Coordinates of N, CA and C in Angstrom, one line a residue:
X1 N 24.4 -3.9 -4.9 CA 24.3 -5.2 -4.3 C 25.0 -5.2 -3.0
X2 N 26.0 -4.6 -3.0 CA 26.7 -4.2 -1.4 C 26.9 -5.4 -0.5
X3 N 26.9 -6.8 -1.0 CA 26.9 -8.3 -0.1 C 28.0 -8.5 -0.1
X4 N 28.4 -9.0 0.9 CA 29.9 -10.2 1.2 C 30.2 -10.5 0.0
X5 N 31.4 -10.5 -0.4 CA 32.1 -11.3 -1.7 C 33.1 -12.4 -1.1
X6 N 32.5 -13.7 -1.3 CA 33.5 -14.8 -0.7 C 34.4 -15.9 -1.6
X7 N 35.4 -16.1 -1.5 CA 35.7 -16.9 -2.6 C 36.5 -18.0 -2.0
X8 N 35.8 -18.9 -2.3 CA 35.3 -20.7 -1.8 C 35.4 -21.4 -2.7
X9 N 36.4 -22.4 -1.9 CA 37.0 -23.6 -2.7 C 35.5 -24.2 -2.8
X10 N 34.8 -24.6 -3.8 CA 33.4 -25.1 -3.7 C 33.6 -26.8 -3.2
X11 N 34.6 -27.0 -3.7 CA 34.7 -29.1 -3.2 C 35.4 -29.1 -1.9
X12 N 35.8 -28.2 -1.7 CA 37.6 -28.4 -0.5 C 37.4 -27.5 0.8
X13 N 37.0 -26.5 0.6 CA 37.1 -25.0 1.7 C 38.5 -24.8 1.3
X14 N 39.2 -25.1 3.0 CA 40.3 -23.8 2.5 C 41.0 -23.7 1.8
X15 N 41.7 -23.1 1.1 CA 42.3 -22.5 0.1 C 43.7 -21.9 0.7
X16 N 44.9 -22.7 -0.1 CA 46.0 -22.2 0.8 C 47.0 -22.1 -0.2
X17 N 48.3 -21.4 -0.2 CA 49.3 -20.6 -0.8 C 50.1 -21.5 -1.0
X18 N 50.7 -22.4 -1.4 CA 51.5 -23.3 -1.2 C 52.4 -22.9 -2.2
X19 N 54.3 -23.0 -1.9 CA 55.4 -22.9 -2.6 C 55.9 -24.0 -3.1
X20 N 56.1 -24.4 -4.5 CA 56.3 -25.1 -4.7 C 58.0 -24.9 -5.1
X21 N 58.5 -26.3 -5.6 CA 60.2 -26.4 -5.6 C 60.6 -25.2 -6.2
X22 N 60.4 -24.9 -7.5 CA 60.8 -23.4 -8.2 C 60.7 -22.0 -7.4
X23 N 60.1 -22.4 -6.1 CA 59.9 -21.0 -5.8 C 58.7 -20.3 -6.1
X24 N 58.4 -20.6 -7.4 CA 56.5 -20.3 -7.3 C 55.7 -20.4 -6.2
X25 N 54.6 -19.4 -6.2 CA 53.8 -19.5 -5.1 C 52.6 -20.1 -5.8
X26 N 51.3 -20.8 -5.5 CA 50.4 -21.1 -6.1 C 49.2 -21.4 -5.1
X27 N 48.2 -21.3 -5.6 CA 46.7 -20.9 -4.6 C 46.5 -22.9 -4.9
X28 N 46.3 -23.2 -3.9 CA 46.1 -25.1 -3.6 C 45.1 -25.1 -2.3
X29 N 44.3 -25.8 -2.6 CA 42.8 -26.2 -1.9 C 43.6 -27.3 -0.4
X30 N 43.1 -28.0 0.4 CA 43.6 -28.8 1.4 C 44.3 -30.0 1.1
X31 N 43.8 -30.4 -0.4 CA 44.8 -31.4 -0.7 C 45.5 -31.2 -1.5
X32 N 46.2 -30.1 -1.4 CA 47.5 -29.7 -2.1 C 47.3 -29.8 -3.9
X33 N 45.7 -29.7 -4.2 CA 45.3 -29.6 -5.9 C 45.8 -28.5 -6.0
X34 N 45.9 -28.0 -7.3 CA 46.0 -26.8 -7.9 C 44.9 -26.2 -7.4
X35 N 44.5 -24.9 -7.1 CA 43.4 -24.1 -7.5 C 44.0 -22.9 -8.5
X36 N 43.5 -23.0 -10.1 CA 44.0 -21.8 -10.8 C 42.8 -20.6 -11.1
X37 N 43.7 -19.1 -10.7 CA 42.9 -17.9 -11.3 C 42.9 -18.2 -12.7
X38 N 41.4 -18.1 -12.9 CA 41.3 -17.6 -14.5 C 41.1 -16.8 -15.3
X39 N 41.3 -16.2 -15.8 CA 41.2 -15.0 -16.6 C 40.1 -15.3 -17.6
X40 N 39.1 -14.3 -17.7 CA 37.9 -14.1 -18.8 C 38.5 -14.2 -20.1
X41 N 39.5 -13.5 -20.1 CA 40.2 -13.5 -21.6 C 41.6 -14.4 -22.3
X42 N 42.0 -14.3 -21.3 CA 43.4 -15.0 -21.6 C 43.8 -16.3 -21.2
X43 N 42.8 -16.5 -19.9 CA 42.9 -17.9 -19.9 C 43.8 -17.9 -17.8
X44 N 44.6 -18.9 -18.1 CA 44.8 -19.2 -16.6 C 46.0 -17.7 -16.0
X45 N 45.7 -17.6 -14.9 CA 46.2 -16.7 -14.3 C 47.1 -17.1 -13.0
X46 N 48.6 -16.3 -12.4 CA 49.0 -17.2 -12.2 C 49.6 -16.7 -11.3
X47 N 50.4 -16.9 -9.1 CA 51.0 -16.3 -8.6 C 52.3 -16.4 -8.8
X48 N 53.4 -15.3 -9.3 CA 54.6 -15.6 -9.9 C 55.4 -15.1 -8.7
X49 N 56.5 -16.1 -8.3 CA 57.3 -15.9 -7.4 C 58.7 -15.0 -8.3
X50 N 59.1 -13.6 -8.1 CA 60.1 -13.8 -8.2 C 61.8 -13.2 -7.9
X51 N 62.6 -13.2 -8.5 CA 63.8 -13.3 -7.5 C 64.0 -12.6 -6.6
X52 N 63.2 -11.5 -6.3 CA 63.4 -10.4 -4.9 C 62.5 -11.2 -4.0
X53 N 61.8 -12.3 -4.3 CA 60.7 -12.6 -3.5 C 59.7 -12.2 -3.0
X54 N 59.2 -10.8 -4.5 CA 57.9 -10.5 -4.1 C 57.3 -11.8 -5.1
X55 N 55.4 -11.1 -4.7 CA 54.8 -12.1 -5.5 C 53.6 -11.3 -6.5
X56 N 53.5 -11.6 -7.7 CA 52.7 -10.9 -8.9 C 51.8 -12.0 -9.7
X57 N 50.4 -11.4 -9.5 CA 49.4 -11.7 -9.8 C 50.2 -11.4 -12.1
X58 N 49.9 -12.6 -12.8 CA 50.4 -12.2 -13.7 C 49.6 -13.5 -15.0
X59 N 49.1 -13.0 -15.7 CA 48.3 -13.8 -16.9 C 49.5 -14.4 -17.9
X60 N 49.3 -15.7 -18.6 CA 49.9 -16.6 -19.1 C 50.8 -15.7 -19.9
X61 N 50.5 -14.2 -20.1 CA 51.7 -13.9 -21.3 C 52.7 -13.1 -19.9
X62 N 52.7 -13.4 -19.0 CA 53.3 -12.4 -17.9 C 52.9 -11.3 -17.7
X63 N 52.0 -10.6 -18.1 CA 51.1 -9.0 -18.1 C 50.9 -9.1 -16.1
X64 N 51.2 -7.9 -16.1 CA 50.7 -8.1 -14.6 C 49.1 -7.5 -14.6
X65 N 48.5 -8.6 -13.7 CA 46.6 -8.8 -13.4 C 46.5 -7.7 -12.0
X66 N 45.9 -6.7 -11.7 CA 45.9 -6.2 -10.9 C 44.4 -6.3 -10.4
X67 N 44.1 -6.2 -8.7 CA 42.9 -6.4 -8.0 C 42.1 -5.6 -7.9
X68 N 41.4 -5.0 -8.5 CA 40.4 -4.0 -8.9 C 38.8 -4.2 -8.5
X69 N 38.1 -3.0 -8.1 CA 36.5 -3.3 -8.1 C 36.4 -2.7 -9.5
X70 N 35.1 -2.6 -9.8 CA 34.6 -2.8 -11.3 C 34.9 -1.2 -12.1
X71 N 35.4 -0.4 -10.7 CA 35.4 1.2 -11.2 C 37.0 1.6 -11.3
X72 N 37.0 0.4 -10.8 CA 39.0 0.5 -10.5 C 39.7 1.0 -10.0
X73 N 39.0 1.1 -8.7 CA 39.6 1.6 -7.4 C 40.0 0.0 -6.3
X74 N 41.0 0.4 -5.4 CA 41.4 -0.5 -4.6 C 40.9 -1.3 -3.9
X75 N 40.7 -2.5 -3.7 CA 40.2 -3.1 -2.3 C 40.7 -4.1 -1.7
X76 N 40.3 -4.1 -0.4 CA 41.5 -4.6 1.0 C 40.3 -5.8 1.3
X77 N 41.4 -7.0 2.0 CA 41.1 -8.1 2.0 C 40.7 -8.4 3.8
X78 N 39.8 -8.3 4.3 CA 39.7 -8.7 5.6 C 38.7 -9.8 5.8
X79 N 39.3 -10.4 7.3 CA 38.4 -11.6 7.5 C 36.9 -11.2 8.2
X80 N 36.4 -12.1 8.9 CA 34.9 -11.8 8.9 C 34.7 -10.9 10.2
X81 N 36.0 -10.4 11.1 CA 36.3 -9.8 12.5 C 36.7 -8.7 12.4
X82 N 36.5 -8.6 10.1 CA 37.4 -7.5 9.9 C 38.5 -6.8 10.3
X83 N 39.5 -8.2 10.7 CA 40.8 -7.7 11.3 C 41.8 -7.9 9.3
X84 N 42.5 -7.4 9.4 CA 43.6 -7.5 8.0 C 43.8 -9.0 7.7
X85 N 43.8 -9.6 6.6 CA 43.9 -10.8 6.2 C 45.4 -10.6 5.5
X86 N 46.5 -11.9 5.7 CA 47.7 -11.8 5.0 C 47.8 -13.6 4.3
X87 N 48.3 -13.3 3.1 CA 48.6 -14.5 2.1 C 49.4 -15.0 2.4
X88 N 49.8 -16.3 3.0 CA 50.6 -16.8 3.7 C 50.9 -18.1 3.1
X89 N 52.4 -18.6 3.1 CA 52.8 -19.6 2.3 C 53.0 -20.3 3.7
X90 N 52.4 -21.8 3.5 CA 52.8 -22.7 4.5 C 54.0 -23.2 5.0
X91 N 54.7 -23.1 3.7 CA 56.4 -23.2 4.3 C 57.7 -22.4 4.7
X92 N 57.1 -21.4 4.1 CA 57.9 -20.0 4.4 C 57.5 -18.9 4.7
X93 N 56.4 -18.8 5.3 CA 55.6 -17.7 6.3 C 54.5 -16.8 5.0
X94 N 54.4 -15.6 5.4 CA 53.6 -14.6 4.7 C 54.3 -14.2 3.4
X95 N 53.0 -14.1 2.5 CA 53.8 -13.5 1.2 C 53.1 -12.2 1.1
X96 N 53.3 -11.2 0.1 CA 52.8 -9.7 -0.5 C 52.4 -10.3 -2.1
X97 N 51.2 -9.6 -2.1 CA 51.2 -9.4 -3.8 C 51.4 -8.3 -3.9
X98 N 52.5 -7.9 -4.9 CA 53.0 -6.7 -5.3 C 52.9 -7.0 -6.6
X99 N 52.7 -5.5 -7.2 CA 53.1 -4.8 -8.4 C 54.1 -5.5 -9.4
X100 N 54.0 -4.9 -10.4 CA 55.3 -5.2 -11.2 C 56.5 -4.1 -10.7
X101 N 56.0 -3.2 -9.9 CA 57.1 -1.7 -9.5 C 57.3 -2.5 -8.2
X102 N 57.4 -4.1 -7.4 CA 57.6 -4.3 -6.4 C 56.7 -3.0 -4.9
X103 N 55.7 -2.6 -5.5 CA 54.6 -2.0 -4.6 C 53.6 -2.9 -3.7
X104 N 53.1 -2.7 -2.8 CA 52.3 -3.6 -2.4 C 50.8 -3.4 -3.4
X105 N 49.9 -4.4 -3.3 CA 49.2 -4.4 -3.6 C 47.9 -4.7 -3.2
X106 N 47.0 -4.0 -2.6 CA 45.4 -4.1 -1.6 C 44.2 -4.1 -2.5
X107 N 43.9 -5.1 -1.6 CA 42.4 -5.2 -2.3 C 41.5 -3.9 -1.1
X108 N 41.3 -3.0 -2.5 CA 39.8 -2.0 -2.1 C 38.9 -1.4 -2.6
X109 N 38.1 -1.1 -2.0 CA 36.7 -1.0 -2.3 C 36.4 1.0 -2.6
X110 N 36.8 1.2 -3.7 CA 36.3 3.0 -4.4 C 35.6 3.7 -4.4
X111 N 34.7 2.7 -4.7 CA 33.4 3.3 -5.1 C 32.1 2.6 -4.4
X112 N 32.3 1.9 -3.2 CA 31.8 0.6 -2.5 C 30.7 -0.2 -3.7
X113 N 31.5 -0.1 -5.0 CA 30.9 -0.7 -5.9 C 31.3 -2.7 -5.7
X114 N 30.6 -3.6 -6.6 CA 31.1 -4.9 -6.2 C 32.8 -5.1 -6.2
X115 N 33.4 -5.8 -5.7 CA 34.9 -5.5 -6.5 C 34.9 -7.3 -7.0
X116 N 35.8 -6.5 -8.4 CA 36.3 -8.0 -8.7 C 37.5 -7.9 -9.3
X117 N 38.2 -8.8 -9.5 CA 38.9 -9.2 -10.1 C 39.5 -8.9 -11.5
X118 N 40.3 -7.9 -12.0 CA 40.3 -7.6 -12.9 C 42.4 -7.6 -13.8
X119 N 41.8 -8.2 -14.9 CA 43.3 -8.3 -15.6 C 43.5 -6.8 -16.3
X120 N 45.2 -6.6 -16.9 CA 45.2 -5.0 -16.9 C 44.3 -4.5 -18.3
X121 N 43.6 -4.9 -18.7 CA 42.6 -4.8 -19.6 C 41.0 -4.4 -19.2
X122 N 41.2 -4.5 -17.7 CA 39.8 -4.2 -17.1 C 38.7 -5.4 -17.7
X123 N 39.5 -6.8 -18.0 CA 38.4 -8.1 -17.8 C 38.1 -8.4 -16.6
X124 N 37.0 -8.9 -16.4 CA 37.2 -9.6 -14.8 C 37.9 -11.0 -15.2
X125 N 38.1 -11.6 -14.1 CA 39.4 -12.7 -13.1 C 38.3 -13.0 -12.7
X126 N 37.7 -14.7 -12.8 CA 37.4 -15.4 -11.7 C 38.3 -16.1 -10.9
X127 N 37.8 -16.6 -10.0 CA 38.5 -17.3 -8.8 C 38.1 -19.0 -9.7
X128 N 38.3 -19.8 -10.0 CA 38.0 -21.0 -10.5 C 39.1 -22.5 -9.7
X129 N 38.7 -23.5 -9.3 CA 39.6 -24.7 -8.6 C 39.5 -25.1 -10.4
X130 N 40.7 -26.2 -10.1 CA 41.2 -27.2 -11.4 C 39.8 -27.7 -12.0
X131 N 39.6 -27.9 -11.1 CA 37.3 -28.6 -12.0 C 36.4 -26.9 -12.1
X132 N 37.2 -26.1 -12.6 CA 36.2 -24.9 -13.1 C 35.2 -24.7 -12.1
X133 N 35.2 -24.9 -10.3 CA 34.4 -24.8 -9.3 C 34.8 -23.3 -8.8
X134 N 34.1 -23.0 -8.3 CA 33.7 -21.4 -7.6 C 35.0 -22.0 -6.4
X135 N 35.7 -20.5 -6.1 CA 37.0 -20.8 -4.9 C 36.4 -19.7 -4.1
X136 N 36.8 -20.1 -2.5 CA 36.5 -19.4 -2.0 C 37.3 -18.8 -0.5
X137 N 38.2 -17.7 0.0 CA 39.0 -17.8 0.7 C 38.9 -17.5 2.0
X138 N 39.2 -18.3 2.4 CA 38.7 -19.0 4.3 C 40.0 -18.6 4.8
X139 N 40.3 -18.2 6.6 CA 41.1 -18.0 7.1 C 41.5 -19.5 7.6
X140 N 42.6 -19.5 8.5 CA 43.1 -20.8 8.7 C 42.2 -21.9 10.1
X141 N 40.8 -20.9 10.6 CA 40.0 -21.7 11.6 C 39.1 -22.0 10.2
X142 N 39.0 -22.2 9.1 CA 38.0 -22.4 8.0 C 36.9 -21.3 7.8
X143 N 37.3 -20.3 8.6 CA 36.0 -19.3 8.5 C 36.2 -18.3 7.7
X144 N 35.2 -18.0 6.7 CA 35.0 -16.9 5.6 C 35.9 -16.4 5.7
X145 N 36.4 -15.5 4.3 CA 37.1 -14.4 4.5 C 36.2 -13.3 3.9
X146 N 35.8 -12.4 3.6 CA 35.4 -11.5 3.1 C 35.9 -10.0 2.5
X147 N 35.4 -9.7 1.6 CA 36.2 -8.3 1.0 C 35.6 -7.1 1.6
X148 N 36.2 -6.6 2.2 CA 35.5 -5.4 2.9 C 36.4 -3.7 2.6
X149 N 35.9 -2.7 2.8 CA 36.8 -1.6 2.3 C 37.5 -0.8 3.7
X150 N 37.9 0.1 3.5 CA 39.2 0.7 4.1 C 38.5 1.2 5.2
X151 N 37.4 1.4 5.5 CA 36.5 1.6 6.5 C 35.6 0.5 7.0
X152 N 35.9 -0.9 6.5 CA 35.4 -2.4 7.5 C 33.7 -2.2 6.5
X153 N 33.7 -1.9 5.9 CA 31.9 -1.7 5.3 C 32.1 -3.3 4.6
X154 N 31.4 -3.9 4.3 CA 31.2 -5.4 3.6 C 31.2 -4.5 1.9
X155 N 31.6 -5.2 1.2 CA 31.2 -5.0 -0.1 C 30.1 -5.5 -0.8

């Protein structure tokens, strides 16, 4: 299939990081709704802030969800200029998703197979807003983001 993979707030567009009081980080559409990862299997998935102030992709029992294409190789998140895209909290600048080993963690493309989303069970992760709508991640001019691999190729 080798197409753009975009993930779009379907009611809202952008899609933004927002920190809430505890220090949690959490994926929130323009009007500050929830948007939650959901997991095929387990249910809601979730960005965990914690006390070193990295941040971990992590499913309701705390399992860490890692970003995987379908072969389970890496892939990297760029915008549509294919310049590096970074997850950025509106109140307190840029965040990392890391590991449970405090590693960074990149979205890339292995096997220039589709990539998706994947919990450590090798389920896919959809991207889903609070109304079960398709999300989709826009840079901060509202324009696409796209998943592309380590060599700028579109997925």
């Amino acid at each position: 299939h080798n197409g753009p993979v975009m993930l779009c707030d379907y009611h809202y567009g952008l899609v933004m990081l927002c920190d809430y009081h505890n220090g949690s980080v959490m994926l929130c559409d323009h009007h500050n709704s929830p948007v939650l990862l959901c997991d095929y299997h387990y249910g809601l998935v979730m960005l965990c802030d914690y006390h070193n102030g990295s941040v971990m992709l992590c499913d309701h029992h705390n399992c860490p969800v890692m970003l995987c294409d379908q072969q389970n190789g890496p892939v990297m998140l760029c915008d549509h200029r294919n310049s590096p895209v970074m997850l950025c909290d509106h109140h307190i600048g840029p965040v990392m998703l890391c590991d449970h080993h405090n590693g960074p963690v990149m979205l890339c493309d292995h096997h220039n197979g589709p990539a998706m989303l994947c919990d450590h069970h090798n389920g896919p992760v959809m991207l889903c807003d609070h109304h079960n709508g398709p999300v989709m991640l826009c840079d901060h001019h509202n324009g696409p983001v796209m998943l592309c691999d380590c060599c700028h190729n579109l997925l």
